[in-house]
Amino acid sequence: MKKVASGFLPVIAVDRRAAQPLHKQIYSALRGAIQKRNLSAGEKIPSSRELAIDLRVSRIPVLNAYAQLLAEGFIESRKGVGTFVCTELPGEQLSRPPSTGREIRVPHGPRPLSSNPIPPPFVARPWIFGQGAFAIGQVALEHFPFPTWSRLMARHFRQLQAKFLNFSDPMGSLEFRRALANYLRTSRAVNCEAEQIMIVSGSQQALEVTGRVLFDSRSQVWIEDPSYRLARNALTGTGCEIVPVPVDAEGLDVAAGIKAARRARGAIVTPSHQFPLGAVMTAARRLQLLEWAEHAGAWIIEDDYDSEYRYGAMPISSLQGLDRGRRVIYIGTFSKTLFPAIRVGYIVIPPDLVDRFLAVRHSADLFPPMLYQDVLRRFIEDGHYARHIRRTRQVYQERRNVLVQALKTEFDDSLPVIGSDAGLHLVVTIPRQLSDQEIALRAVESKLWLYPLSAHYLGKRRAQGFVLGYGSAGLPEIRAGVRRLHQLLRKTRRSH
Ligand SMILES: Cc1ncc(COP(=O)(O)O)c(C=O)c1O
C-alpha cells in the first residue's frame, strides 16, 4: 500500500486507496496528535496550503479537516498570524469521534451486538455545535430571568418534601401537568386534560416513546422532506419504513403522501412551523391530513416545537385541537421557550393510548426527575412563563427583522429568504449548482456557522441553502454575520 508521508511532525500518512476519505484521515491524524500531546497546546501548525503541498493532496480535504478541528475547538486561527493548537482542549463529550471501532484496540473473542436497526452514527459536523450569528436551536439566554429562576430553585430546596425525593408517577407530577394543561388549552388550543399529558426528557424522548408505541417493522411512516433529522433517528429502532413526503408553501403535500403510501401507519408533521422551511400548514391541508388519517387508520404526530414565536400574526392553533378522531399525538418542548439543557418536553396522548405509553416510558426511565417539574410549575403558575414568552417574542422579532433587512440590503434582494414568519430560524436558498455543505465547511474557518439546508433532505431533490438561526445572537453579530456570508458567497461564485 503506497503511503505519502509528510515531512512535518507529527507524521501524517494519507492513503488514497483507503475507504476513509482524505479529509477524515488528515483530521484523525491531527486530532490524535493533539490528544496525545504530540502537538502541544499553543503550538503553531502548518497553513492548509503548506500542509496540502506537503501531503501532495488538493487543499480541499485539508480545509475540511481544519474546519472540523476548528469547530470542535482543537485548533484556533489567529488572523494574520496562523493556526494554532488550542490551549484548552474541548470536553470529551463533544469531541469524541464516532466510534467506528477502527481507532480502538478491540479485545479478542466474539463481541456480538444487536442486529436491530440503530440510528446513523453521531458525527459532530461543525455546524451542529455552531455558535454565533446563525447557530440553530439556540435561544436568547441573556434574556432568561435568572434571578426569578434561582429564587424558585432555592425555594424548592428550602421546602424540600419527601415526595420530591422518592419514586413517582411515570406520567410526571400531576400538579405540573395541570398547570401545563391550562397553558396548552389556552395558548395552543390543545384539547387535553392533565391525565393525558406525559412529561418526558424533551421532544426527542417524546418521539422515541411514541414511535415504540405506534410503529413496527411493517409500518410505513410519512416524514416531511425536508425534515428534522433527529425525528427520523428517533424512529429507527422501530424498524419502520420512512416515506419522505414533499412539502410546499402549504405544508406537507398530503396528496403526494397518499400517492406514495396510502396505507401508511402514521405521519410526523410540524404544522405550525414546518422544519426547516417554515411553512404554516393551511386549514385545507390540515383537514385533508386528518381525513386521510381517519380513513387509513393512521396516527399523526404533531411536533409543535417553536410555535410560541410567531410574528405579526395570530398564533396558529394546534392541529390536535382540530382532531375529532383522537388520532393526533401532540408533542411540545421547553427547549425553545426556556433553554435546551432543561430537557423537559411533553406528550399529549389520546386517552385510550395512555396505558400503552405509560408502560413503554416506565421501562425506559421509570419517571421524570422532580426538580425542574416543580420549579416549572411555579414558574408557569406565577405568570413568569407567559411574561418570558412575551418578552422573548419581541427580542426574536427584532432579531428576525434585522436579519431579513440585512440580507435584503447586503444581497440586494438576490438571496431568496423563506419561512421568516415564525420561530427562531429562517432559510435562504442558493443556486443548485453550489454545494451548501462545502460552503458551510469553508465558512467555519472564518468562525461562521452555517447549517446546510440540503442536510435535512431525504430524497434526491435537495434545495441548496442555509438554515440561519437568530435566537442567540445580538444585532451587531447578526449584521456582521450577514456581511461575512455575503463575502463568502461572492468568493464562492467567483471560483465557480
Ligand atoms: C423540529 C424540532 N423538533 C423538536 C426540537 C426540540 O427538541 P428537544 O425538545 O429534544 O430539545 C427541535 C429543536 O431544535 C426541532 O427543531
Short mmCIF file of C-alpha atoms and ligand atoms in Angstrom, two decimals:
data_model
loop_
_atom_site.label_atom_id
_atom_site.label_comp_id
_atom_site.label_asym_id
_atom_site.label_seq_id
_atom_site.Cartn_x
_atom_site.Cartn_y
_atom_site.Cartn_z
CA MET A 1 0.00 0.00 0.00
CA LYS A 2 1.55 3.28 -1.14
CA LYS A 3 1.65 5.90 1.58
CA VAL A 4 2.53 9.55 1.11
CA ALA A 5 4.17 10.81 4.27
CA SER A 6 4.62 14.47 5.20
CA GLY A 7 7.85 15.94 6.43
CA PHE A 8 6.08 17.56 9.36
CA LEU A 9 5.81 16.41 12.90
CA PRO A 10 3.61 14.56 13.61
CA VAL A 11 3.81 12.35 10.58
CA ILE A 12 0.54 12.33 8.72
CA ALA A 13 0.22 9.35 6.44
CA VAL A 14 -2.51 9.59 3.87
CA ASP A 15 -3.64 6.60 1.87
CA ARG A 16 -5.53 7.47 -1.29
CA ARG A 17 -6.78 3.93 -1.72
CA ALA A 18 -8.24 3.65 1.77
CA ALA A 19 -12.04 3.70 2.14
CA GLN A 20 -11.74 6.58 4.60
CA PRO A 21 -11.90 9.94 2.79
CA LEU A 22 -8.74 12.06 2.78
CA HIS A 23 -10.15 14.82 4.98
CA LYS A 24 -11.09 12.23 7.60
CA GLN A 25 -7.58 10.75 7.55
CA ILE A 26 -5.98 14.16 7.99
CA TYR A 27 -8.48 15.14 10.67
CA SER A 28 -7.93 11.91 12.64
CA ALA A 29 -4.14 12.17 12.43
CA LEU A 30 -4.07 15.77 13.67
CA ARG A 31 -6.67 15.19 16.31
CA GLY A 32 -4.85 12.09 17.58
CA ALA A 33 -1.58 14.05 17.73
CA ILE A 34 -3.23 16.84 19.69
CA GLN A 35 -4.92 14.46 22.09
CA LYS A 36 -1.70 12.52 22.68
CA ARG A 37 0.05 15.88 23.13
CA ASN A 38 2.45 15.14 20.28
CA LEU A 39 1.32 18.55 19.15
CA SER A 40 1.31 20.66 22.25
CA ALA A 41 -1.06 23.38 23.37
CA GLY A 42 -0.42 26.70 21.65
CA GLU A 43 1.86 25.14 19.03
CA LYS A 44 1.62 26.54 15.52
CA ILE A 45 0.51 24.13 12.84
CA PRO A 46 1.21 24.48 9.13
CA SER A 47 -1.18 26.51 6.99
CA SER A 48 -3.66 24.49 4.97
CA ARG A 49 -1.76 25.42 1.81
CA GLU A 50 1.60 24.22 3.21
CA LEU A 51 0.13 21.01 4.50
CA ALA A 52 -1.67 20.31 1.21
CA ILE A 53 1.60 20.75 -0.69
CA ASP A 54 3.44 18.60 1.76
CA LEU A 55 0.91 15.78 1.64
CA ARG A 56 0.54 16.14 -2.11
CA VAL A 57 -3.22 16.43 -1.88
CA SER A 58 -5.56 19.20 -3.00
CA ARG A 59 -6.32 21.92 -0.49
CA ILE A 60 -9.99 20.94 -0.08
CA PRO A 61 -9.53 17.89 2.20
CA VAL A 62 -7.06 19.84 4.35
CA LEU A 63 -9.52 22.74 4.60
CA ASN A 64 -12.30 20.35 5.55
CA ALA A 65 -10.16 18.69 8.22
CA TYR A 66 -9.12 22.08 9.63
CA ALA A 67 -12.73 23.29 9.62
CA GLN A 68 -13.79 20.29 11.67
CA LEU A 69 -10.90 20.70 14.14
CA LEU A 70 -11.66 24.39 14.40
CA ALA A 71 -15.33 23.79 15.07
CA GLU A 72 -14.56 21.17 17.71
CA GLY A 73 -12.16 23.50 19.46
CA PHE A 74 -8.91 21.60 18.83
CA ILE A 75 -7.30 24.39 16.84
CA GLU A 76 -7.83 28.11 16.54
CA SER A 77 -6.86 30.55 13.85
CA ARG A 78 -5.43 33.97 14.64
CA LYS A 79 -5.92 36.45 11.85
CA GLY A 80 -2.70 37.26 10.03
CA VAL A 81 -0.65 35.04 12.36
CA GLY A 82 -1.62 31.44 11.62
CA THR A 83 -3.35 28.38 13.03
CA PHE A 84 -2.52 27.04 16.49
CA VAL A 85 -3.39 24.12 18.75
CA CYS A 86 -5.92 25.40 21.31
CA THR A 87 -4.58 25.89 24.78
CA GLU A 88 -7.67 24.29 26.29
CA LEU A 89 -8.97 21.13 24.72
CA PRO A 90 -12.74 20.67 24.28
CA GLY A 91 -14.73 18.49 26.68
CA GLU A 92 -14.57 14.78 25.96
CA GLN A 93 -18.30 14.54 25.25
CA LEU A 94 -18.42 16.86 22.27
CA SER A 95 -15.10 15.92 20.82
CA ARG A 96 -15.46 12.15 20.87
CA PRO A 97 -15.19 10.87 17.31
CA PRO A 98 -17.84 8.48 16.02
CA SER A 99 -16.83 5.07 17.38
CA THR A 100 -16.05 3.25 14.19
CA GLY A 101 -14.01 0.76 16.17
CA ARG A 102 -11.12 1.48 13.83
CA GLU A 103 -9.04 3.57 16.22
CA ILE A 104 -9.91 1.44 19.24
CA ARG A 105 -7.98 -1.72 20.08
CA VAL A 106 -10.61 -4.46 20.22
CA PRO A 107 -10.03 -7.31 22.70
CA HIS A 108 -10.03 -10.90 21.35
CA GLY A 109 -13.11 -13.09 21.39
CA PRO A 110 -16.61 -12.75 19.97
CA ARG A 111 -18.41 -9.50 20.74
CA PRO A 112 -21.87 -10.00 19.21
CA LEU A 113 -24.18 -7.00 19.01
CA SER A 114 -27.86 -6.47 18.37
CA SER A 115 -28.85 -6.60 14.74
CA ASN A 116 -31.84 -4.34 15.39
CA PRO A 117 -31.57 -1.09 13.47
CA ILE A 118 -29.87 1.80 15.25
CA PRO A 119 -29.63 5.47 14.18
CA PRO A 120 -26.78 6.57 11.92
CA PRO A 121 -23.53 7.30 13.80
CA PHE A 122 -23.41 10.63 15.55
CA VAL A 123 -20.99 12.83 13.64
CA ALA A 124 -20.27 16.22 15.18
CA ARG A 125 -20.40 18.18 11.93
CA PRO A 126 -19.05 21.70 12.57
CA TRP A 127 -22.47 23.36 12.32
CA ILE A 128 -24.11 21.11 14.90
CA PHE A 129 -22.38 22.80 17.80
CA GLY A 130 -22.09 26.09 15.94
CA GLN A 131 -22.18 29.34 17.80
CA GLY A 132 -22.53 32.94 16.81
CA ALA A 133 -24.74 34.69 14.33
CA PHE A 134 -26.58 31.79 12.73
CA ALA A 135 -26.41 28.96 15.27
CA ILE A 136 -29.63 26.97 15.22
CA GLY A 137 -31.58 25.56 18.13
CA GLN A 138 -30.16 28.24 20.46
CA VAL A 139 -32.04 30.81 22.48
CA ALA A 140 -31.54 34.28 23.98
CA LEU A 141 -30.07 33.12 27.29
CA GLU A 142 -29.17 36.69 28.23
CA HIS A 143 -32.91 37.41 28.47
CA PHE A 144 -33.64 34.43 30.70
CA PRO A 145 -34.92 35.62 34.10
CA PHE A 146 -32.11 34.06 36.13
CA PRO A 147 -32.96 35.84 39.43
CA THR A 148 -36.55 34.56 39.36
CA TRP A 149 -35.46 31.07 38.32
CA SER A 150 -32.81 30.94 41.04
CA ARG A 151 -35.34 32.11 43.62
CA LEU A 152 -37.75 29.33 42.63
CA MET A 153 -34.96 26.76 42.67
CA ALA A 154 -33.85 27.93 46.13
CA ARG A 155 -37.45 27.78 47.38
CA HIS A 156 -37.79 24.24 46.02
CA PHE A 157 -34.77 23.12 48.04
CA ARG A 158 -35.75 25.06 51.16
CA GLN A 159 -39.19 23.47 51.17
CA LEU A 160 -37.99 20.07 50.05
CA GLN A 161 -40.67 17.43 50.56
CA ALA A 162 -40.16 13.67 50.72
CA LYS A 163 -42.27 13.25 47.58
CA PHE A 164 -39.65 15.13 45.59
CA LEU A 165 -37.01 12.60 46.57
CA ASN A 166 -38.92 9.40 46.03
CA PHE A 167 -40.11 7.29 43.12
CA SER A 168 -43.07 8.92 41.47
CA ASP A 169 -45.66 8.86 38.71
CA PRO A 170 -44.31 7.69 35.30
CA MET A 171 -46.55 10.34 33.68
CA GLY A 172 -44.89 13.11 35.70
CA SER A 173 -46.05 15.33 38.54
CA LEU A 174 -49.83 15.83 38.41
CA GLU A 175 -49.61 19.42 39.71
CA PHE A 176 -47.18 20.32 36.94
CA ARG A 177 -49.30 18.58 34.31
CA ARG A 178 -52.36 20.54 35.49
CA ALA A 179 -50.50 23.83 35.02
CA LEU A 180 -49.30 22.66 31.62
CA ALA A 181 -52.77 21.52 30.53
CA ASN A 182 -54.12 25.01 31.32
CA TYR A 183 -51.36 26.60 29.28
CA LEU A 184 -51.85 24.24 26.31
CA ARG A 185 -55.63 24.66 26.28
CA THR A 186 -55.41 28.45 26.36
CA SER A 187 -52.34 29.20 24.28
CA ARG A 188 -52.23 26.34 21.82
CA ALA A 189 -55.92 25.30 21.61
CA VAL A 190 -54.89 21.78 22.55
CA ASN A 191 -57.78 19.59 23.61
CA CYS A 192 -56.42 17.98 26.80
CA GLU A 193 -56.69 17.03 30.44
CA ALA A 194 -53.72 16.70 32.77
CA GLU A 195 -54.24 12.91 32.86
CA GLN A 196 -53.35 12.69 29.14
CA ILE A 197 -50.04 14.51 29.49
CA MET A 198 -46.76 12.67 29.92
CA ILE A 199 -43.66 14.62 30.94
CA VAL A 200 -40.54 13.44 29.11
CA SER A 201 -36.95 14.44 28.51
CA GLY A 202 -37.57 16.83 25.58
CA SER A 203 -39.22 16.19 22.22
CA GLN A 204 -36.55 13.62 21.50
CA GLN A 205 -37.75 11.19 24.15
CA ALA A 206 -41.33 12.02 23.20
CA LEU A 207 -40.67 10.90 19.62
CA GLU A 208 -38.81 7.79 20.72
CA VAL A 209 -41.56 6.65 23.10
CA THR A 210 -44.29 7.49 20.58
CA GLY A 211 -42.50 5.53 17.85
CA ARG A 212 -42.16 2.49 20.11
CA VAL A 213 -45.86 2.54 20.98
CA LEU A 214 -47.21 3.05 17.46
CA PHE A 215 -44.86 1.57 14.88
CA ASP A 216 -43.13 -1.67 13.98
CA SER A 217 -41.15 -3.07 11.09
CA ARG A 218 -44.29 -3.40 8.93
CA SER A 219 -45.24 0.26 9.36
CA GLN A 220 -44.73 2.92 6.76
CA VAL A 221 -44.42 6.40 8.24
CA TRP A 222 -44.66 9.66 6.29
CA ILE A 223 -41.97 12.16 7.09
CA GLU A 224 -41.77 15.68 5.71
CA ASP A 225 -38.98 16.15 3.21
CA PRO A 226 -37.00 18.15 4.25
CA SER A 227 -37.43 17.47 7.96
CA TYR A 228 -35.87 17.34 11.40
CA ARG A 229 -33.21 14.61 11.24
CA LEU A 230 -33.48 13.71 14.90
CA ALA A 231 -37.17 12.90 14.46
CA ARG A 232 -36.20 10.36 11.83
CA ASN A 233 -33.49 8.95 14.08
CA ALA A 234 -35.95 8.53 16.94
CA LEU A 235 -37.95 6.07 14.83
CA THR A 236 -35.02 3.95 13.71
CA GLY A 237 -35.37 1.40 16.49
CA THR A 238 -38.90 0.53 15.38
CA GLY A 239 -37.56 -0.69 12.03
CA CYS A 240 -40.40 1.17 10.28
CA GLU A 241 -40.14 2.27 6.66
CA ILE A 242 -39.69 6.03 6.39
CA VAL A 243 -41.59 7.52 3.45
CA PRO A 244 -40.37 11.01 2.53
CA VAL A 245 -43.25 13.30 1.54
CA PRO A 246 -42.53 16.67 -0.08
CA VAL A 247 -43.60 19.97 1.47
CA ASP A 248 -44.63 23.15 -0.30
CA ALA A 249 -45.85 26.59 0.77
CA GLU A 250 -48.96 24.97 2.33
CA GLY A 251 -47.01 22.44 4.40
CA LEU A 252 -46.95 18.67 3.90
CA ASP A 253 -48.26 17.66 0.46
CA VAL A 254 -50.95 15.23 1.63
CA ALA A 255 -51.88 14.14 -1.91
CA ALA A 256 -48.24 13.20 -2.58
CA GLY A 257 -48.20 11.24 0.68
CA ILE A 258 -51.32 9.33 -0.30
CA LYS A 259 -49.81 8.57 -3.69
CA ALA A 260 -46.59 7.29 -2.10
CA ALA A 261 -48.09 5.27 0.77
CA ARG A 262 -51.87 5.44 1.15
CA ARG A 263 -51.93 2.85 3.91
CA ALA A 264 -49.12 4.30 6.00
CA ARG A 265 -49.43 3.81 9.76
CA GLY A 266 -48.54 7.39 10.62
CA ALA A 267 -47.16 10.81 9.72
CA ILE A 268 -44.80 13.12 11.60
CA VAL A 269 -45.57 16.77 10.91
CA THR A 270 -44.59 20.26 12.05
CA PRO A 271 -47.81 22.06 11.00
CA SER A 272 -47.34 25.30 12.95
CA HIS A 273 -43.88 25.93 11.52
CA GLN A 274 -42.56 23.37 9.09
CA PHE A 275 -38.99 22.42 9.95
CA PRO A 276 -36.86 23.73 8.35
CA LEU A 277 -38.68 25.56 5.51
CA GLY A 278 -41.11 27.42 7.78
CA ALA A 279 -44.48 26.93 6.03
CA VAL A 280 -47.64 27.03 8.14
CA MET A 281 -49.92 24.17 7.16
CA THR A 282 -53.09 25.63 5.70
CA ALA A 283 -56.53 24.80 7.09
CA ALA A 284 -57.40 22.86 3.93
CA ARG A 285 -54.27 20.69 4.27
CA ARG A 286 -54.93 20.12 7.97
CA LEU A 287 -58.41 18.83 7.23
CA GLN A 288 -57.12 16.71 4.35
CA LEU A 289 -54.47 15.18 6.62
CA LEU A 290 -56.95 14.42 9.40
CA GLU A 291 -59.37 12.93 6.90
CA TRP A 292 -56.66 10.70 5.45
CA ALA A 293 -55.66 9.55 8.95
CA GLU A 294 -59.28 8.71 9.75
CA HIS A 295 -59.68 6.64 6.57
CA ALA A 296 -56.30 4.94 6.73
CA GLY A 297 -56.48 4.31 10.48
CA ALA A 298 -53.20 6.23 10.76
CA TRP A 299 -51.65 8.28 13.58
CA ILE A 300 -50.44 11.84 13.26
CA ILE A 301 -47.53 13.00 15.38
CA GLU A 302 -47.60 16.77 15.71
CA ASP A 303 -44.18 18.17 16.64
CA ASP A 304 -45.05 21.67 17.91
CA TYR A 305 -41.52 22.74 18.75
CA ASP A 306 -41.47 26.56 18.49
CA SER A 307 -44.94 27.88 17.68
CA GLU A 308 -44.92 30.27 20.66
CA TYR A 309 -42.84 32.50 18.43
CA ARG A 310 -44.94 33.88 15.63
CA TYR A 311 -44.53 37.43 14.42
CA GLY A 312 -47.03 39.89 13.05
CA ALA A 313 -49.89 37.39 13.02
CA MET A 314 -52.06 35.46 15.43
CA PRO A 315 -50.54 32.27 16.85
CA ILE A 316 -51.54 29.18 14.90
CA SER A 317 -53.81 26.75 16.74
CA SER A 318 -52.60 23.21 17.12
CA LEU A 319 -53.63 20.50 14.66
CA GLN A 320 -54.52 18.38 17.68
CA GLY A 321 -57.27 20.87 18.59
CA LEU A 322 -59.00 20.20 15.25
CA ASP A 323 -58.84 16.44 15.58
CA ARG A 324 -62.16 14.77 16.33
CA GLY A 325 -60.90 11.23 15.84
CA ARG A 326 -58.27 11.31 18.59
CA ARG A 327 -55.58 10.36 16.11
CA VAL A 328 -53.12 13.15 16.89
CA ILE A 329 -50.27 12.70 19.34
CA TYR A 330 -49.15 16.19 20.29
CA ILE A 331 -45.51 16.81 21.29
CA GLY A 332 -44.11 20.00 22.82
CA THR A 333 -40.92 21.16 24.50
CA PHE A 334 -39.42 23.84 26.75
CA SER A 335 -36.17 23.78 24.75
CA LYS A 336 -37.05 26.90 22.73
CA THR A 337 -39.13 28.87 25.19
CA LEU A 338 -36.66 28.39 28.09
CA PHE A 339 -33.38 26.65 27.29
CA PRO A 340 -32.43 23.35 25.63
CA ALA A 341 -30.50 21.91 28.58
CA ILE A 342 -33.67 21.83 30.66
CA ARG A 343 -34.61 18.60 28.82
CA VAL A 344 -38.30 18.85 29.61
CA GLY A 345 -40.91 18.08 26.99
CA TYR A 346 -44.38 16.58 26.94
CA ILE A 347 -46.72 14.30 25.02
CA VAL A 348 -50.48 14.81 24.90
CA ILE A 349 -51.72 11.27 24.40
CA PRO A 350 -55.16 10.17 23.14
CA PRO A 351 -56.86 8.82 26.31
CA ASP A 352 -57.17 5.23 25.04
CA LEU A 353 -53.40 5.02 24.47
CA VAL A 354 -52.26 6.37 27.84
CA ASP A 355 -51.64 2.93 29.39
CA ARG A 356 -49.51 1.79 26.44
CA PHE A 357 -47.41 4.94 26.54
CA LEU A 358 -47.03 4.64 30.27
CA ALA A 359 -45.74 1.06 30.04
CA VAL A 360 -43.15 1.97 27.42
CA ARG A 361 -41.96 5.05 29.29
CA HIS A 362 -41.77 3.20 32.57
CA SER A 363 -39.46 0.60 31.12
CA ALA A 364 -37.26 3.30 29.58
CA ASP A 365 -36.52 5.52 32.60
CA LEU A 366 -39.27 4.98 35.19
CA PHE A 367 -40.32 8.62 35.62
CA PRO A 368 -39.07 12.16 35.00
CA PRO A 369 -36.88 13.98 37.57
CA MET A 370 -38.90 16.11 40.00
CA LEU A 371 -36.69 19.17 40.36
CA TYR A 372 -37.48 21.01 37.16
CA GLN A 373 -41.12 19.90 37.16
CA ASP A 374 -41.77 21.56 40.50
CA VAL A 375 -39.86 24.72 39.60
CA LEU A 376 -41.53 24.92 36.20
CA ARG A 377 -44.98 24.51 37.73
CA ARG A 378 -44.39 27.59 39.89
CA PHE A 379 -42.78 29.43 37.01
CA ILE A 380 -45.95 28.88 34.93
CA GLU A 381 -48.48 29.43 37.74
CA ASP A 382 -46.86 32.68 38.89
CA GLY A 383 -47.06 34.14 35.36
CA HIS A 384 -43.29 34.16 34.71
CA TYR A 385 -43.59 31.78 31.76
CA ALA A 386 -46.17 33.90 29.90
CA ARG A 387 -44.10 37.03 30.63
CA HIS A 388 -40.89 35.40 29.42
CA ILE A 389 -42.51 34.26 26.17
CA ARG A 390 -43.95 37.74 25.57
CA ARG A 391 -40.57 39.38 26.21
CA THR A 392 -38.53 36.96 24.12
CA ARG A 393 -41.07 37.15 21.29
CA GLN A 394 -40.17 40.85 20.98
CA VAL A 395 -36.45 40.07 21.17
CA TYR A 396 -36.66 37.42 18.45
CA GLN A 397 -38.91 39.56 16.28
CA GLU A 398 -36.32 42.34 16.34
CA ARG A 399 -33.52 39.88 15.54
CA ARG A 400 -35.57 38.40 12.72
CA ASN A 401 -36.30 41.89 11.31
CA VAL A 402 -32.64 42.87 11.44
CA LEU A 403 -31.56 39.63 9.79
CA VAL A 404 -34.13 39.93 7.00
CA GLN A 405 -33.26 43.58 6.42
CA ALA A 406 -29.52 42.91 6.44
CA LEU A 407 -29.96 40.08 3.91
CA LYS A 408 -32.03 42.36 1.70
CA THR A 409 -29.53 45.22 1.85
CA GLU A 410 -26.36 43.20 1.60
CA PHE A 411 -27.57 40.93 -1.21
CA ASP A 412 -29.72 43.50 -2.97
CA ASP A 413 -32.72 41.18 -2.75
CA SER A 414 -30.89 38.48 -4.71
CA LEU A 415 -30.87 35.85 -1.94
CA PRO A 416 -34.34 34.29 -1.55
CA VAL A 417 -35.49 34.20 2.10
CA ILE A 418 -38.18 31.72 3.18
CA GLY A 419 -40.04 30.86 6.35
CA SER A 420 -39.33 34.04 8.29
CA ASP A 421 -42.81 34.49 9.83
CA ALA A 422 -42.17 32.41 12.92
CA GLY A 423 -39.69 30.53 15.06
CA LEU A 424 -36.01 31.14 15.66
CA HIS A 425 -34.62 30.48 12.21
CA LEU A 426 -35.23 31.24 8.56
CA VAL A 427 -33.93 29.74 5.34
CA VAL A 428 -32.02 31.28 2.47
CA THR A 429 -31.56 29.38 -0.76
CA ILE A 430 -28.59 29.46 -3.12
CA PRO A 431 -28.30 28.25 -6.73
CA ARG A 432 -28.42 24.46 -7.08
CA GLN A 433 -25.00 24.26 -8.73
CA LEU A 434 -23.36 25.43 -5.47
CA SER A 435 -22.79 22.98 -2.62
CA ASP A 436 -24.12 24.32 0.68
CA GLN A 437 -22.15 21.69 2.63
CA GLU A 438 -18.84 22.68 1.05
CA ILE A 439 -19.55 26.35 1.68
CA ALA A 440 -20.54 25.61 5.26
CA LEU A 441 -17.25 23.79 5.86
CA ARG A 442 -15.31 26.72 4.45
CA ALA A 443 -17.36 29.18 6.49
CA VAL A 444 -16.25 27.59 9.77
CA GLU A 445 -12.74 28.84 9.00
CA SER A 446 -13.97 32.38 9.46
CA LYS A 447 -15.99 31.38 12.52
CA LEU A 448 -19.26 31.45 10.66
CA TRP A 449 -21.52 28.51 11.39
CA LEU A 450 -23.98 27.83 8.60
CA TYR A 451 -26.35 24.86 8.76
CA PRO A 452 -26.64 23.49 5.20
CA LEU A 453 -30.23 23.11 4.07
CA SER A 454 -29.52 20.06 1.91
CA ALA A 455 -28.57 18.07 5.04
CA HIS A 456 -32.24 17.99 6.04
CA TYR A 457 -33.45 16.21 2.93
CA LEU A 458 -34.08 12.51 2.45
CA GLY A 459 -34.90 12.35 -1.24
CA LYS A 460 -32.63 13.13 -4.19
CA ARG A 461 -34.12 16.53 -5.00
CA ARG A 462 -32.40 18.75 -2.48
CA ALA A 463 -32.52 22.51 -2.41
CA GLN A 464 -29.19 24.16 -1.53
CA GLY A 465 -29.11 26.89 1.06
CA PHE A 466 -28.69 27.60 4.75
CA VAL A 467 -30.87 27.42 7.81
CA LEU A 468 -29.97 30.61 9.64
CA GLY A 469 -30.75 30.71 13.35
CA TYR A 470 -31.14 34.08 15.03
CA GLY A 471 -32.13 33.01 18.55
CA SER A 472 -28.83 33.51 20.34
CA ALA A 473 -27.05 36.35 18.53
CA GLY A 474 -27.20 40.09 19.20
CA LEU A 475 -27.99 42.59 16.46
CA PRO A 476 -24.38 43.65 15.65
CA GLU A 477 -23.37 39.98 15.44
CA ILE A 478 -26.23 39.25 13.04
CA ARG A 479 -25.29 42.20 10.79
CA ALA A 480 -21.61 41.18 10.80
CA GLY A 481 -22.61 37.57 10.07
CA VAL A 482 -24.60 38.64 7.02
CA ARG A 483 -21.63 40.67 5.75
CA ARG A 484 -19.36 37.65 6.13
CA LEU A 485 -21.93 35.43 4.42
CA HIS A 486 -22.03 37.85 1.52
CA GLN A 487 -18.23 37.88 1.18
CA LEU A 488 -18.13 34.11 1.33
CA LEU A 489 -20.81 33.61 -1.31
CA ARG A 490 -19.22 36.22 -3.57
CA LYS A 491 -15.89 34.41 -3.34
CA THR A 492 -17.56 31.03 -3.96
CA ARG A 493 -19.45 32.32 -7.02
CA ARG A 494 -16.27 33.80 -8.45
CA SER A 495 -14.44 30.48 -8.15
CA HIS A 496 -17.27 28.66 -10.00
C1 LIG B 1 -38.32 20.18 14.61
C2 LIG B 1 -37.82 20.16 16.02
N1 LIG B 1 -38.46 19.41 16.93
C3 LIG B 1 -38.05 19.38 18.21
C4 LIG B 1 -36.99 20.13 18.66
C5 LIG B 1 -36.61 20.18 20.12
O1 LIG B 1 -36.09 19.05 20.57
P1 LIG B 1 -35.84 18.80 22.15
O2 LIG B 1 -37.12 19.10 22.88
O3 LIG B 1 -35.50 17.36 22.19
O4 LIG B 1 -34.74 19.69 22.58
C6 LIG B 1 -36.27 20.88 17.75
C7 LIG B 1 -35.07 21.61 18.21
O5 LIG B 1 -34.25 22.09 17.51
C8 LIG B 1 -36.70 20.91 16.40
O6 LIG B 1 -36.05 21.67 15.51
#
